[in-house]
Every structure is written in structure tokens, then in C-alpha cells.
């Protein structure tokens, strides 16, 4: 198992350094890679309760420019998530100060619940116990989680088994959220 960013995994698949990868993508079409969708999600803006209360009127009107001087937690670049975050900030029309860069959603959620900085989360990471407010930013923030492999590869039985296991696992996770 190798842990890396989606762009690196995609490159490694194309170059033949990986046989199979789970990655994030905007589209299910690729010239070289075959994508099997495992899940679909949306990145949301998470704003700690005191900040959301301070800018409630602007946020209710989807005027996110009010957050331009607030500190944000972002994902380290280069990564698919950071590209989504940068796109969201462009849509919001702001380039706020960055408090820190965090890779994992659990740490980001904990900081958000302790009212430390604003951040982005995948919608599946938000729970009913969270104390922060969540705002959707539109279709541009949607993504797919896919199993990917080169189209030119003939799948071995072990790769087929792994893909089947991934599909079953993501299906179980989807059902448990309903």
C-alpha cells in the first residue's frame, strides 16, 4: 500500500508504477485510465459557530467575501483536495490568510469544533455532533472517489477481487450513512 495524492497516483498509474489506485477526480472520463466509481461527494465550507454567528447575514446571502480576513485551514498542495479548495476560494472571491495545512479530516473537524479556523471538508466527514456551520458552494465542488487502472491492463483475478472488495466496502459505507 502506498499513500500519496491523487495527482501522484494518477501519474504513477499512467507510468506503470501502480496497477490500481483509489483516487479523487472531477470526471469519470480519462484517455488512459479506466475509472470505476466508488462514491460521489461534495466538498463543503465549514465555519466555526462564533465566526458563522458574526457573519450570519452575509453567509445567509452566500456572500463569502466577509470571510476574507479570517484564518483558513487548507490541505497541503499539490493535491486534488487543495485544487478543490483553491477553486472554492476563487469562487468566493477571497485569498484569506492560512492558519495551517492539514491532510486529515479528523484533525480538521476537531479544530473546527474547537473554533480554530475555517476549513473545507468532504460532506461525508460532517457529523450531527459537529458544532460548526456548513455551506455548500455548488457543483464545482463535487468529486468522485474511483478505483483506477490503465485501460491497456488486463485485470488479474486478484485485481478483480480487490475492485469487488472496494465496491462492497464503499456500498456498506453509503448504506450506513442513510
GROMACS .gro file of N, CA and C in nm:
model
  534
    1UNK      N    1   0.084  -0.118   0.000
    1UNK     CA    2   0.000   0.000   0.000
    1UNK      C    3   0.089   0.124   0.000
    2UNK      N    4   0.057   0.217  -0.088
    2UNK     CA    5   0.128   0.344  -0.097
    2UNK      C    6   0.026   0.454  -0.075
    3UNK      N    7   0.058   0.548   0.013
    3UNK     CA    8  -0.030   0.663   0.034
    3UNK      C    9   0.032   0.783  -0.036
    4UNK      N   10  -0.045   0.843  -0.125
    4UNK     CA   11   0.002   0.961  -0.197
    4UNK      C   12  -0.119   1.042  -0.243
    5UNK      N   13  -0.092   1.155  -0.304
    5UNK     CA   14  -0.201   1.240  -0.352
    5UNK      C   15  -0.262   1.180  -0.478
    6UNK      N   16  -0.383   1.223  -0.510
    6UNK     CA   17  -0.450   1.176  -0.632
    6UNK      C   18  -0.370   1.209  -0.758
    7UNK      N   19  -0.315   1.332  -0.771
    7UNK     CA   20  -0.236   1.359  -0.892
    7UNK      C   21  -0.115   1.266  -0.906
    8UNK      N   22  -0.048   1.237  -0.795
    8UNK     CA   23   0.068   1.148  -0.800
    8UNK      C   24   0.025   1.006  -0.834
    9UNK      N   25  -0.085   0.959  -0.774
    9UNK     CA   26  -0.134   0.825  -0.805
    9UNK      C   27  -0.171   0.813  -0.952
   10UNK      N   28  -0.235   0.916  -1.005
   10UNK     CA   29  -0.274   0.916  -1.146
   10UNK      C   30  -0.149   0.906  -1.235
   11UNK      N   31  -0.048   0.985  -1.204
   11UNK     CA   32   0.077   0.980  -1.281
   11UNK      C   33   0.143   0.843  -1.270
   12UNK      N   34   0.147   0.789  -1.148
   12UNK     CA   35   0.209   0.657  -1.128
   12UNK      C   36   0.134   0.547  -1.201
   13UNK      N   37   0.003   0.557  -1.209
   13UNK     CA   38  -0.075   0.461  -1.287
   13UNK      C   39  -0.040   0.470  -1.435
   14UNK      N   40  -0.038   0.591  -1.486
   14UNK     CA   41  -0.009   0.612  -1.628
   14UNK      C   42   0.131   0.562  -1.663
   15UNK      N   43   0.227   0.585  -1.573
   15UNK     CA   44   0.365   0.545  -1.597
   15UNK      C   45   0.389   0.396  -1.568
   16UNK      N   46   0.287   0.325  -1.518
   16UNK     CA   47   0.301   0.182  -1.491
   16UNK      C   48   0.366   0.149  -1.358
   17UNK      N   49   0.380   0.249  -1.270
   17UNK     CA   50   0.439   0.223  -1.138
   17UNK      C   51   0.337   0.171  -1.038
   18UNK      N   52   0.209   0.186  -1.070
   18UNK     CA   53   0.100   0.132  -0.989
   18UNK      C   54   0.006   0.054  -1.080
   19UNK      N   55  -0.056  -0.050  -1.025
   19UNK     CA   56  -0.153  -0.127  -1.101
   19UNK      C   57  -0.296  -0.078  -1.076
   20UNK      N   58  -0.321  -0.037  -0.953
   20UNK     CA   59  -0.456   0.001  -0.912
   20UNK      C   60  -0.443   0.110  -0.806
   21UNK      N   61  -0.533   0.208  -0.811
   21UNK     CA   62  -0.531   0.315  -0.710
   21UNK      C   63  -0.673   0.361  -0.682
   22UNK      N   64  -0.694   0.409  -0.562
   22UNK     CA   65  -0.819   0.477  -0.527
   22UNK      C   66  -0.785   0.624  -0.523
   23UNK      N   67  -0.858   0.703  -0.602
   23UNK     CA   68  -0.827   0.845  -0.609
   23UNK      C   69  -0.951   0.929  -0.627
   24UNK      N   70  -0.932   1.060  -0.616
   24UNK     CA   71  -1.040   1.157  -0.633
   24UNK      C   72  -1.027   1.219  -0.771
   25UNK      N   73  -1.141   1.247  -0.835
   25UNK     CA   74  -1.141   1.308  -0.967
   25UNK      C   75  -1.270   1.386  -0.989
   26UNK      N   76  -1.265   1.482  -1.080
   26UNK     CA   77  -1.384   1.559  -1.117
   26UNK      C   78  -1.470   1.486  -1.219
   27UNK      N   79  -1.408   1.401  -1.298
   27UNK     CA   80  -1.476   1.339  -1.410
   27UNK      C   81  -1.452   1.189  -1.412
   28UNK      N   82  -1.539   1.118  -1.480
   28UNK     CA   83  -1.521   0.973  -1.494
   28UNK      C   84  -1.456   0.937  -1.627
   29UNK      N   85  -1.418   1.039  -1.705
   29UNK     CA   86  -1.356   1.016  -1.835
   29UNK      C   87  -1.206   1.043  -1.828
   30UNK      N   88  -1.128   0.953  -1.888
   30UNK     CA   89  -0.984   0.972  -1.896
   30UNK      C   90  -0.935   0.896  -2.019
   31UNK      N   91  -0.838   0.951  -2.089
   31UNK     CA   92  -0.787   0.887  -2.211
   31UNK      C   93  -0.714   0.757  -2.183
   32UNK      N   94  -0.638   0.753  -2.075
   32UNK     CA   95  -0.551   0.638  -2.048
   32UNK      C   96  -0.603   0.548  -1.937
   33UNK      N   97  -0.673   0.607  -1.841
   33UNK     CA   98  -0.716   0.532  -1.724
   33UNK      C   99  -0.864   0.496  -1.729
   34UNK      N  100  -0.894   0.381  -1.673
   34UNK     CA  101  -1.032   0.336  -1.654
   34UNK      C  102  -1.070   0.372  -1.511
   35UNK      N  103  -1.184   0.439  -1.494
   35UNK     CA  104  -1.233   0.477  -1.362
   35UNK      C  105  -1.359   0.397  -1.329
   36UNK      N  106  -1.358   0.333  -1.213
   36UNK     CA  107  -1.477   0.266  -1.161
   36UNK      C  108  -1.526   0.349  -1.043
   37UNK      N  109  -1.642   0.413  -1.055
   37UNK     CA  110  -1.689   0.499  -0.945
   37UNK      C  111  -1.721   0.418  -0.820
   38UNK      N  112  -1.668   0.463  -0.708
   38UNK     CA  113  -1.694   0.400  -0.578
   38UNK      C  114  -1.789   0.486  -0.495
   39UNK      N  115  -1.779   0.616  -0.513
   39UNK     CA  116  -1.859   0.709  -0.434
   39UNK      C  117  -1.857   0.845  -0.502
   40UNK      N  118  -1.952   0.929  -0.466
   40UNK     CA  119  -1.956   1.066  -0.515
   40UNK      C  120  -1.980   1.155  -0.395
   41UNK      N  121  -1.914   1.271  -0.393
   41UNK     CA  122  -1.930   1.360  -0.280
   41UNK      C  123  -1.918   1.505  -0.319
   42UNK      N  124  -1.930   1.591  -0.219
   42UNK     CA  125  -1.920   1.735  -0.238
   42UNK      C  126  -1.834   1.791  -0.125
   43UNK      N  127  -1.746   1.879  -0.159
   43UNK     CA  128  -1.669   1.950  -0.058
   43UNK      C  129  -1.754   2.065  -0.006
   44UNK      N  130  -1.758   2.083   0.126
   44UNK     CA  131  -1.837   2.190   0.187
   44UNK      C  132  -1.745   2.284   0.266
   45UNK      N  133  -1.792   2.404   0.284
   45UNK     CA  134  -1.723   2.504   0.366
   45UNK      C  135  -1.771   2.486   0.509
   46UNK      N  136  -1.677   2.473   0.603
   46UNK     CA  137  -1.711   2.456   0.744
   46UNK      C  138  -1.663   2.579   0.822
   47UNK      N  139  -1.757   2.644   0.890
   47UNK     CA  140  -1.728   2.769   0.960
   47UNK      C  141  -1.763   2.751   1.108
   48UNK      N  142  -1.666   2.770   1.198
   48UNK     CA  143  -1.695   2.757   1.342
   48UNK      C  144  -1.811   2.848   1.383
   49UNK      N  145  -1.888   2.802   1.481
   49UNK     CA  146  -2.009   2.870   1.524
   49UNK      C  147  -1.990   3.020   1.554
   50UNK      N  148  -1.887   3.060   1.630
   50UNK     CA  149  -1.875   3.204   1.659
   50UNK      C  150  -1.851   3.288   1.533
   51UNK      N  151  -1.775   3.236   1.439
   51UNK     CA  152  -1.749   3.310   1.314
   51UNK      C  153  -1.876   3.314   1.230
   52UNK      N  154  -1.947   3.200   1.224
   52UNK     CA  155  -2.073   3.195   1.148
   52UNK      C  156  -2.174   3.293   1.206
   53UNK      N  157  -2.178   3.304   1.339
   53UNK     CA  158  -2.271   3.398   1.403
   53UNK      C  159  -2.232   3.543   1.371
   54UNK      N  160  -2.102   3.571   1.370
   54UNK     CA  161  -2.053   3.706   1.342
   54UNK      C  162  -2.090   3.751   1.201
   55UNK      N  163  -2.086   3.659   1.106
   55UNK     CA  164  -2.112   3.693   0.966
   55UNK      C  165  -2.242   3.631   0.914
   56UNK      N  166  -2.336   3.602   1.003
   56UNK     CA  167  -2.456   3.528   0.968
   56UNK      C  168  -2.532   3.590   0.850
   57UNK      N  169  -2.553   3.719   0.853
   57UNK     CA  170  -2.630   3.782   0.746
   57UNK      C  171  -2.561   3.765   0.610
   58UNK      N  172  -2.431   3.789   0.605
   58UNK     CA  173  -2.357   3.774   0.479
   58UNK      C  174  -2.358   3.628   0.433
   59UNK      N  175  -2.336   3.535   0.526
   59UNK     CA  176  -2.332   3.393   0.490
   59UNK      C  177  -2.469   3.344   0.445
   60UNK      N  178  -2.575   3.393   0.509
   60UNK     CA  179  -2.711   3.355   0.468
   60UNK      C  180  -2.739   3.400   0.324
   61UNK      N  181  -2.675   3.509   0.284
   61UNK     CA  182  -2.692   3.560   0.148
   61UNK      C  183  -2.583   3.506   0.055
   62UNK      N  184  -2.506   3.411   0.106
   62UNK     CA  185  -2.398   3.345   0.030
   62UNK      C  186  -2.291   3.445  -0.012
   63UNK      N  187  -2.269   3.547   0.071
   63UNK     CA  188  -2.162   3.644   0.049
   63UNK      C  189  -2.043   3.601   0.134
   64UNK      N  190  -1.958   3.518   0.075
   64UNK     CA  191  -1.846   3.462   0.149
   64UNK      C  192  -1.726   3.556   0.155
   65UNK      N  193  -1.735   3.669   0.084
   65UNK     CA  194  -1.625   3.766   0.088
   65UNK      C  195  -1.604   3.821   0.229
   66UNK      N  196  -1.706   3.811   0.312
   66UNK     CA  197  -1.695   3.856   0.450
   66UNK      C  198  -1.587   3.778   0.527
   67UNK      N  199  -1.551   3.662   0.477
   67UNK     CA  200  -1.453   3.576   0.547
   67UNK      C  201  -1.309   3.603   0.503
   68UNK      N  202  -1.288   3.706   0.424
   68UNK     CA  203  -1.157   3.729   0.361
   68UNK      C  204  -1.041   3.748   0.460
   69UNK      N  205  -1.068   3.796   0.580
   69UNK     CA  206  -0.962   3.819   0.678
   69UNK      C  207  -0.956   3.711   0.786
   70UNK      N  208  -1.044   3.612   0.777
   70UNK     CA  209  -1.044   3.502   0.874
   70UNK      C  210  -0.941   3.396   0.833
   71UNK      N  211  -0.888   3.326   0.931
   71UNK     CA  212  -0.786   3.223   0.904
   71UNK      C  213  -0.850   3.093   0.857
   72UNK      N  214  -0.789   3.034   0.755
   72UNK     CA  215  -0.836   2.909   0.698
   72UNK      C  216  -0.734   2.798   0.720
   73UNK      N  217  -0.785   2.676   0.731
   73UNK     CA  218  -0.702   2.554   0.730
   73UNK      C  219  -0.719   2.491   0.592
   74UNK      N  220  -0.609   2.470   0.522
   74UNK     CA  221  -0.615   2.413   0.388
   74UNK      C  222  -0.536   2.283   0.382
   75UNK      N  223  -0.558   2.207   0.277
   75UNK     CA  224  -0.485   2.084   0.254
   75UNK      C  225  -0.352   2.119   0.187
   76UNK      N  226  -0.243   2.050   0.222
   76UNK     CA  227  -0.116   2.079   0.155
   76UNK      C  228  -0.125   2.056   0.004
   77UNK      N  229  -0.058   2.143  -0.072
   77UNK     CA  230  -0.052   2.128  -0.217
   77UNK      C  231   0.073   2.048  -0.252
   78UNK      N  232   0.081   1.981  -0.362
   78UNK     CA  233  -0.027   1.963  -0.460
   78UNK      C  234  -0.114   1.844  -0.421
   79UNK      N  235  -0.241   1.862  -0.433
   79UNK     CA  236  -0.336   1.753  -0.410
   79UNK      C  237  -0.469   1.789  -0.475
   80UNK      N  238  -0.551   1.688  -0.499
   80UNK     CA  239  -0.682   1.712  -0.557
   80UNK      C  240  -0.765   1.799  -0.462
   81UNK      N  241  -0.758   1.768  -0.333
   81UNK     CA  242  -0.837   1.845  -0.234
   81UNK      C  243  -0.796   1.991  -0.233
   82UNK      N  244  -0.666   2.019  -0.243
   82UNK     CA  245  -0.620   2.158  -0.242
   82UNK      C  246  -0.667   2.229  -0.368
   83UNK      N  247  -0.668   2.159  -0.480
   83UNK     CA  248  -0.719   2.218  -0.603
   83UNK      C  249  -0.866   2.256  -0.586
   84UNK      N  250  -0.944   2.166  -0.523
   84UNK     CA  251  -1.085   2.198  -0.495
   84UNK      C  252  -1.096   2.319  -0.402
   85UNK      N  253  -1.012   2.323  -0.299
   85UNK     CA  254  -1.015   2.434  -0.205
   85UNK      C  255  -0.980   2.566  -0.274
   86UNK      N  256  -0.876   2.565  -0.356
   86UNK     CA  257  -0.838   2.686  -0.428
   86UNK      C  258  -0.950   2.732  -0.522
   87UNK      N  259  -1.016   2.636  -0.586
   87UNK     CA  260  -1.129   2.667  -0.672
   87UNK      C  261  -1.243   2.731  -0.592
   88UNK      N  262  -1.268   2.677  -0.474
   88UNK     CA  263  -1.373   2.732  -0.387
   88UNK      C  264  -1.338   2.874  -0.345
   89UNK      N  265  -1.213   2.897  -0.308
   89UNK     CA  266  -1.171   3.031  -0.268
   89UNK      C  267  -1.184   3.129  -0.384
   90UNK      N  268  -1.152   3.083  -0.506
   90UNK     CA  269  -1.171   3.168  -0.625
   90UNK      C  270  -1.318   3.201  -0.643
   91UNK      N  271  -1.405   3.101  -0.627
   91UNK     CA  272  -1.549   3.122  -0.639
   91UNK      C  273  -1.598   3.222  -0.533
   92UNK      N  274  -1.541   3.211  -0.414
   92UNK     CA  275  -1.578   3.300  -0.304
   92UNK      C  276  -1.518   3.440  -0.323
   93UNK      N  277  -1.419   3.452  -0.412
   93UNK     CA  278  -1.355   3.580  -0.438
   93UNK      C  279  -1.261   3.625  -0.328
   94UNK      N  280  -1.198   3.529  -0.257
   94UNK     CA  281  -1.109   3.566  -0.147
   94UNK      C  282  -0.978   3.485  -0.153
   95UNK      N  283  -0.877   3.540  -0.092
   95UNK     CA  284  -0.749   3.472  -0.067
   95UNK      C  285  -0.715   3.499   0.080
   96UNK      N  286  -0.775   3.424   0.170
   96UNK     CA  287  -0.760   3.451   0.314
   96UNK      C  288  -0.623   3.406   0.366
   97UNK      N  289  -0.587   3.451   0.485
   97UNK     CA  290  -0.464   3.401   0.546
   97UNK      C  291  -0.480   3.252   0.581
   98UNK      N  292  -0.370   3.178   0.573
   98UNK     CA  293  -0.373   3.035   0.602
   98UNK      C  294  -0.315   3.011   0.741
   99UNK      N  295  -0.395   2.954   0.828
   99UNK     CA  296  -0.353   2.923   0.964
   99UNK      C  297  -0.258   2.804   0.963
  100UNK      N  298  -0.296   2.699   0.890
  100UNK     CA  299  -0.215   2.578   0.883
  100UNK      C  300  -0.262   2.492   0.767
  101UNK      N  301  -0.181   2.393   0.734
  101UNK     CA  302  -0.219   2.295   0.633
  101UNK      C  303  -0.236   2.161   0.703
  102UNK      N  304  -0.349   2.097   0.678
  102UNK     CA  305  -0.383   1.970   0.744
  102UNK      C  306  -0.429   1.870   0.639
  103UNK      N  307  -0.377   1.748   0.647
  103UNK     CA  308  -0.415   1.646   0.549
  103UNK      C  309  -0.539   1.567   0.590
  104UNK      N  310  -0.558   1.544   0.719
  104UNK     CA  311  -0.666   1.453   0.756
  104UNK      C  312  -0.790   1.527   0.807
  105UNK      N  313  -0.905   1.470   0.772
  105UNK     CA  314  -1.033   1.532   0.805
  105UNK      C  315  -1.065   1.528   0.954
  106UNK      N  316  -1.019   1.426   1.025
  106UNK     CA  317  -1.048   1.416   1.168
  106UNK      C  318  -0.984   1.532   1.244
  107UNK      N  319  -0.858   1.561   1.216
  107UNK     CA  320  -0.791   1.675   1.282
  107UNK      C  321  -0.858   1.806   1.245
  108UNK      N  322  -0.893   1.821   1.120
  108UNK     CA  323  -0.960   1.943   1.074
  108UNK      C  324  -1.093   1.960   1.148
  109UNK      N  325  -1.171   1.851   1.159
  109UNK     CA  326  -1.300   1.857   1.230
  109UNK      C  327  -1.280   1.896   1.376
  110UNK      N  328  -1.178   1.838   1.440
  110UNK     CA  329  -1.154   1.870   1.580
  110UNK      C  330  -1.122   2.018   1.599
  111UNK      N  331  -1.040   2.073   1.511
  111UNK     CA  332  -1.008   2.216   1.520
  111UNK      C  333  -1.130   2.302   1.492
  112UNK      N  334  -1.210   2.263   1.394
  112UNK     CA  335  -1.333   2.338   1.364
  112UNK      C  336  -1.427   2.337   1.484
  113UNK      N  337  -1.439   2.222   1.549
  113UNK     CA  338  -1.527   2.211   1.667
  113UNK      C  339  -1.472   2.287   1.787
  114UNK      N  340  -1.343   2.316   1.786
  114UNK     CA  341  -1.281   2.399   1.892
  114UNK      C  342  -1.273   2.545   1.849
  115UNK      N  343  -1.341   2.579   1.738
  115UNK     CA  344  -1.349   2.716   1.687
  115UNK      C  345  -1.214   2.772   1.642
  116UNK      N  346  -1.131   2.684   1.586
  116UNK     CA  347  -0.999   2.725   1.538
  116UNK      C  348  -0.999   2.722   1.385
  117UNK      N  349  -1.011   2.836   1.322
  117UNK     CA  350  -1.002   2.846   1.177
  117UNK      C  351  -1.123   2.793   1.102
  118UNK      N  352  -1.129   2.830   0.975
  118UNK     CA  353  -1.232   2.787   0.882
  118UNK      C  354  -1.169   2.682   0.792
  119UNK      N  355  -1.246   2.587   0.745
  119UNK     CA  356  -1.189   2.485   0.658
  119UNK      C  357  -1.291   2.426   0.562
  120UNK      N  358  -1.241   2.337   0.479
  120UNK     CA  359  -1.324   2.263   0.386
  120UNK      C  360  -1.321   2.116   0.426
  121UNK      N  361  -1.435   2.050   0.410
  121UNK     CA  362  -1.447   1.908   0.441
  121UNK      C  363  -1.529   1.839   0.333
  122UNK      N  364  -1.503   1.711   0.311
  122UNK     CA  365  -1.596   1.636   0.227
  122UNK      C  366  -1.726   1.619   0.306
  123UNK      N  367  -1.837   1.624   0.237
  123UNK     CA  368  -1.967   1.618   0.306
  123UNK      C  369  -1.982   1.495   0.394
  124UNK      N  370  -1.922   1.383   0.357
  124UNK     CA  371  -1.935   1.260   0.437
  124UNK      C  372  -1.866   1.273   0.573
  125UNK      N  373  -1.773   1.367   0.589
  125UNK     CA  374  -1.698   1.381   0.714
  125UNK      C  375  -1.774   1.460   0.821
  126UNK      N  376  -1.881   1.528   0.782
  126UNK     CA  377  -1.959   1.610   0.875
  126UNK      C  378  -2.057   1.520   0.950
  127UNK      N  379  -2.060   1.534   1.083
  127UNK     CA  380  -2.150   1.453   1.166
  127UNK      C  381  -2.249   1.543   1.239
  128UNK      N  382  -2.353   1.482   1.293
  128UNK     CA  383  -2.454   1.561   1.365
  128UNK      C  384  -2.400   1.616   1.497
  129UNK      N  385  -2.288   1.562   1.546
  129UNK     CA  386  -2.227   1.611   1.669
  129UNK      C  387  -2.145   1.738   1.647
  130UNK      N  388  -2.112   1.769   1.522
  130UNK     CA  389  -2.029   1.886   1.493
  130UNK      C  390  -2.100   2.015   1.530
  131UNK      N  391  -2.021   2.111   1.580
  131UNK     CA  392  -2.079   2.239   1.625
  131UNK      C  393  -2.063   2.350   1.523
  132UNK      N  394  -1.992   2.325   1.414
  132UNK     CA  395  -1.970   2.427   1.312
  132UNK      C  396  -2.082   2.429   1.210
  133UNK      N  397  -2.093   2.540   1.138
  133UNK     CA  398  -2.193   2.553   1.031
  133UNK      C  399  -2.131   2.509   0.899
  134UNK      N  400  -2.214   2.454   0.811
  134UNK     CA  401  -2.167   2.402   0.683
  134UNK      C  402  -2.241   2.473   0.570
  135UNK      N  403  -2.166   2.509   0.465
  135UNK     CA  404  -2.222   2.578   0.348
  135UNK      C  405  -2.176   2.506   0.222
  136UNK      N  406  -2.270   2.482   0.132
  136UNK     CA  407  -2.232   2.423   0.003
  136UNK      C  408  -2.196   2.535  -0.093
  137UNK      N  409  -2.105   2.502  -0.183
  137UNK     CA  410  -2.054   2.604  -0.275
  137UNK      C  411  -2.084   2.572  -0.420
  138UNK      N  412  -2.169   2.473  -0.446
  138UNK     CA  413  -2.210   2.445  -0.583
  138UNK      C  414  -2.144   2.323  -0.645
  139UNK      N  415  -2.186   2.296  -0.767
  139UNK     CA  416  -2.142   2.177  -0.842
  139UNK      C  417  -1.991   2.169  -0.861
  140UNK      N  418  -1.925   2.282  -0.870
  140UNK     CA  419  -1.781   2.282  -0.894
  140UNK      C  420  -1.705   2.213  -0.781
  141UNK      N  421  -1.769   2.194  -0.667
  141UNK     CA  422  -1.704   2.131  -0.554
  141UNK      C  423  -1.736   1.982  -0.541
  142UNK      N  424  -1.798   1.925  -0.644
  142UNK     CA  425  -1.828   1.782  -0.640
  142UNK      C  426  -1.710   1.701  -0.693
  143UNK      N  427  -1.703   1.577  -0.652
  143UNK     CA  428  -1.593   1.490  -0.691
  143UNK      C  429  -1.640   1.345  -0.688
  144UNK      N  430  -1.561   1.259  -0.748
  144UNK     CA  431  -1.583   1.115  -0.744
  144UNK      C  432  -1.465   1.049  -0.673
  145UNK      N  433  -1.494   0.945  -0.598
  145UNK     CA  434  -1.391   0.855  -0.549
  145UNK      C  435  -1.396   0.736  -0.644
  146UNK      N  436  -1.282   0.704  -0.704
  146UNK     CA  437  -1.280   0.599  -0.806
  146UNK      C  438  -1.168   0.499  -0.779
  147UNK      N  439  -1.190   0.378  -0.828
  147UNK     CA  440  -1.081   0.281  -0.841
  147UNK      C  441  -1.030   0.301  -0.983
  148UNK      N  442  -0.899   0.317  -1.000
  148UNK     CA  443  -0.845   0.348  -1.131
  148UNK      C  444  -0.734   0.250  -1.169
  149UNK      N  445  -0.731   0.219  -1.298
  149UNK     CA  446  -0.624   0.137  -1.354
  149UNK      C  447  -0.610   0.173  -1.502
  150UNK      N  448  -0.496   0.135  -1.561
  150UNK     CA  449  -0.475   0.167  -1.703
  150UNK      C  450  -0.568   0.083  -1.790
  151UNK      N  451  -0.624   0.148  -1.891
  151UNK     CA  452  -0.715   0.080  -1.984
  151UNK      C  453  -0.646  -0.034  -2.057
  152UNK      N  454  -0.517  -0.024  -2.076
  152UNK     CA  455  -0.443  -0.126  -2.151
  152UNK      C  456  -0.413  -0.250  -2.068
  153UNK      N  457  -0.445  -0.248  -1.938
  153UNK     CA  458  -0.415  -0.361  -1.849
  153UNK      C  459  -0.529  -0.462  -1.853
  154UNK      N  460  -0.492  -0.589  -1.861
  154UNK     CA  461  -0.588  -0.698  -1.844
  154UNK      C  462  -0.591  -0.729  -1.695
  155UNK      N  463  -0.709  -0.715  -1.636
  155UNK     CA  464  -0.720  -0.732  -1.491
  155UNK      C  465  -0.696  -0.876  -1.450
  156UNK      N  466  -0.608  -0.893  -1.352
  156UNK     CA  467  -0.584  -1.026  -1.296
  156UNK      C  468  -0.699  -1.060  -1.202
  157UNK      N  469  -0.709  -1.183  -1.161
  157UNK     CA  470  -0.817  -1.221  -1.069
  157UNK      C  471  -0.801  -1.150  -0.935
  158UNK      N  472  -0.678  -1.127  -0.890
  158UNK     CA  473  -0.658  -1.058  -0.763
  158UNK      C  474  -0.699  -0.910  -0.774
  159UNK      N  475  -0.673  -0.847  -0.889
  159UNK     CA  476  -0.718  -0.709  -0.907
  159UNK      C  477  -0.870  -0.701  -0.913
  160UNK      N  478  -0.933  -0.798  -0.979
  160UNK     CA  479  -1.079  -0.803  -0.983
  160UNK      C  480  -1.135  -0.819  -0.843
  161UNK      N  481  -1.072  -0.906  -0.763
  161UNK     CA  482  -1.116  -0.926  -0.625
  161UNK      C  483  -1.102  -0.798  -0.543
  162UNK      N  484  -0.991  -0.727  -0.564
  162UNK     CA  485  -0.969  -0.602  -0.491
  162UNK      C  486  -1.074  -0.498  -0.530
  163UNK      N  487  -1.105  -0.487  -0.657
  163UNK     CA  488  -1.208  -0.392  -0.702
  163UNK      C  489  -1.343  -0.430  -0.645
  164UNK      N  490  -1.374  -0.559  -0.643
  164UNK     CA  491  -1.501  -0.605  -0.586
  164UNK      C  492  -1.507  -0.571  -0.437
  165UNK      N  493  -1.397  -0.589  -0.366
  165UNK     CA  494  -1.391  -0.556  -0.224
  165UNK      C  495  -1.410  -0.405  -0.202
  166UNK      N  496  -1.347  -0.325  -0.286
  166UNK     CA  497  -1.364  -0.180  -0.276
  166UNK      C  498  -1.510  -0.139  -0.299
  167UNK      N  499  -1.572  -0.197  -0.403
  167UNK     CA  500  -1.712  -0.166  -0.432
  167UNK      C  501  -1.802  -0.204  -0.314
  168UNK      N  502  -1.779  -0.322  -0.258
  168UNK     CA  503  -1.860  -0.368  -0.143
  168UNK      C  504  -1.840  -0.278  -0.022
  169UNK      N  505  -1.715  -0.238   0.004
  169UNK     CA  506  -1.685  -0.153   0.118
  169UNK      C  507  -1.750  -0.016   0.105
  170UNK      N  508  -1.738   0.044  -0.011
  170UNK     CA  509  -1.799   0.176  -0.032
  170UNK      C  510  -1.951   0.166  -0.029
  171UNK      N  511  -2.007   0.055  -0.076
  171UNK     CA  512  -2.153   0.035  -0.070
  171UNK      C  513  -2.199   0.027   0.076
  172UNK      N  514  -2.124  -0.045   0.159
  172UNK     CA  515  -2.159  -0.055   0.302
  172UNK      C  516  -2.153   0.081   0.369
  173UNK      N  517  -2.051   0.158   0.337
  173UNK     CA  518  -2.038   0.292   0.395
  173UNK      C  519  -2.154   0.381   0.352
  174UNK      N  520  -2.192   0.372   0.227
  174UNK     CA  521  -2.306   0.451   0.174
  174UNK      C  522  -2.434   0.415   0.246
  175UNK      N  523  -2.458   0.287   0.264
  175UNK     CA  524  -2.582   0.242   0.332
  175UNK      C  525  -2.583   0.285   0.477
  176UNK      N  526  -2.468   0.287   0.544
  176UNK     CA  527  -2.464   0.322   0.686
  176UNK      C  528  -2.490   0.470   0.707
  177UNK      N  529  -2.473   0.553   0.604
  177UNK     CA  530  -2.496   0.697   0.617
  177UNK      C  531  -2.644   0.733   0.605
  178UNK      N  532  -2.724   0.645   0.548
  178UNK     CA  533  -2.865   0.675   0.523
  178UNK      C  534  -2.946   0.662   0.649
   0.00000   0.00000   0.00000
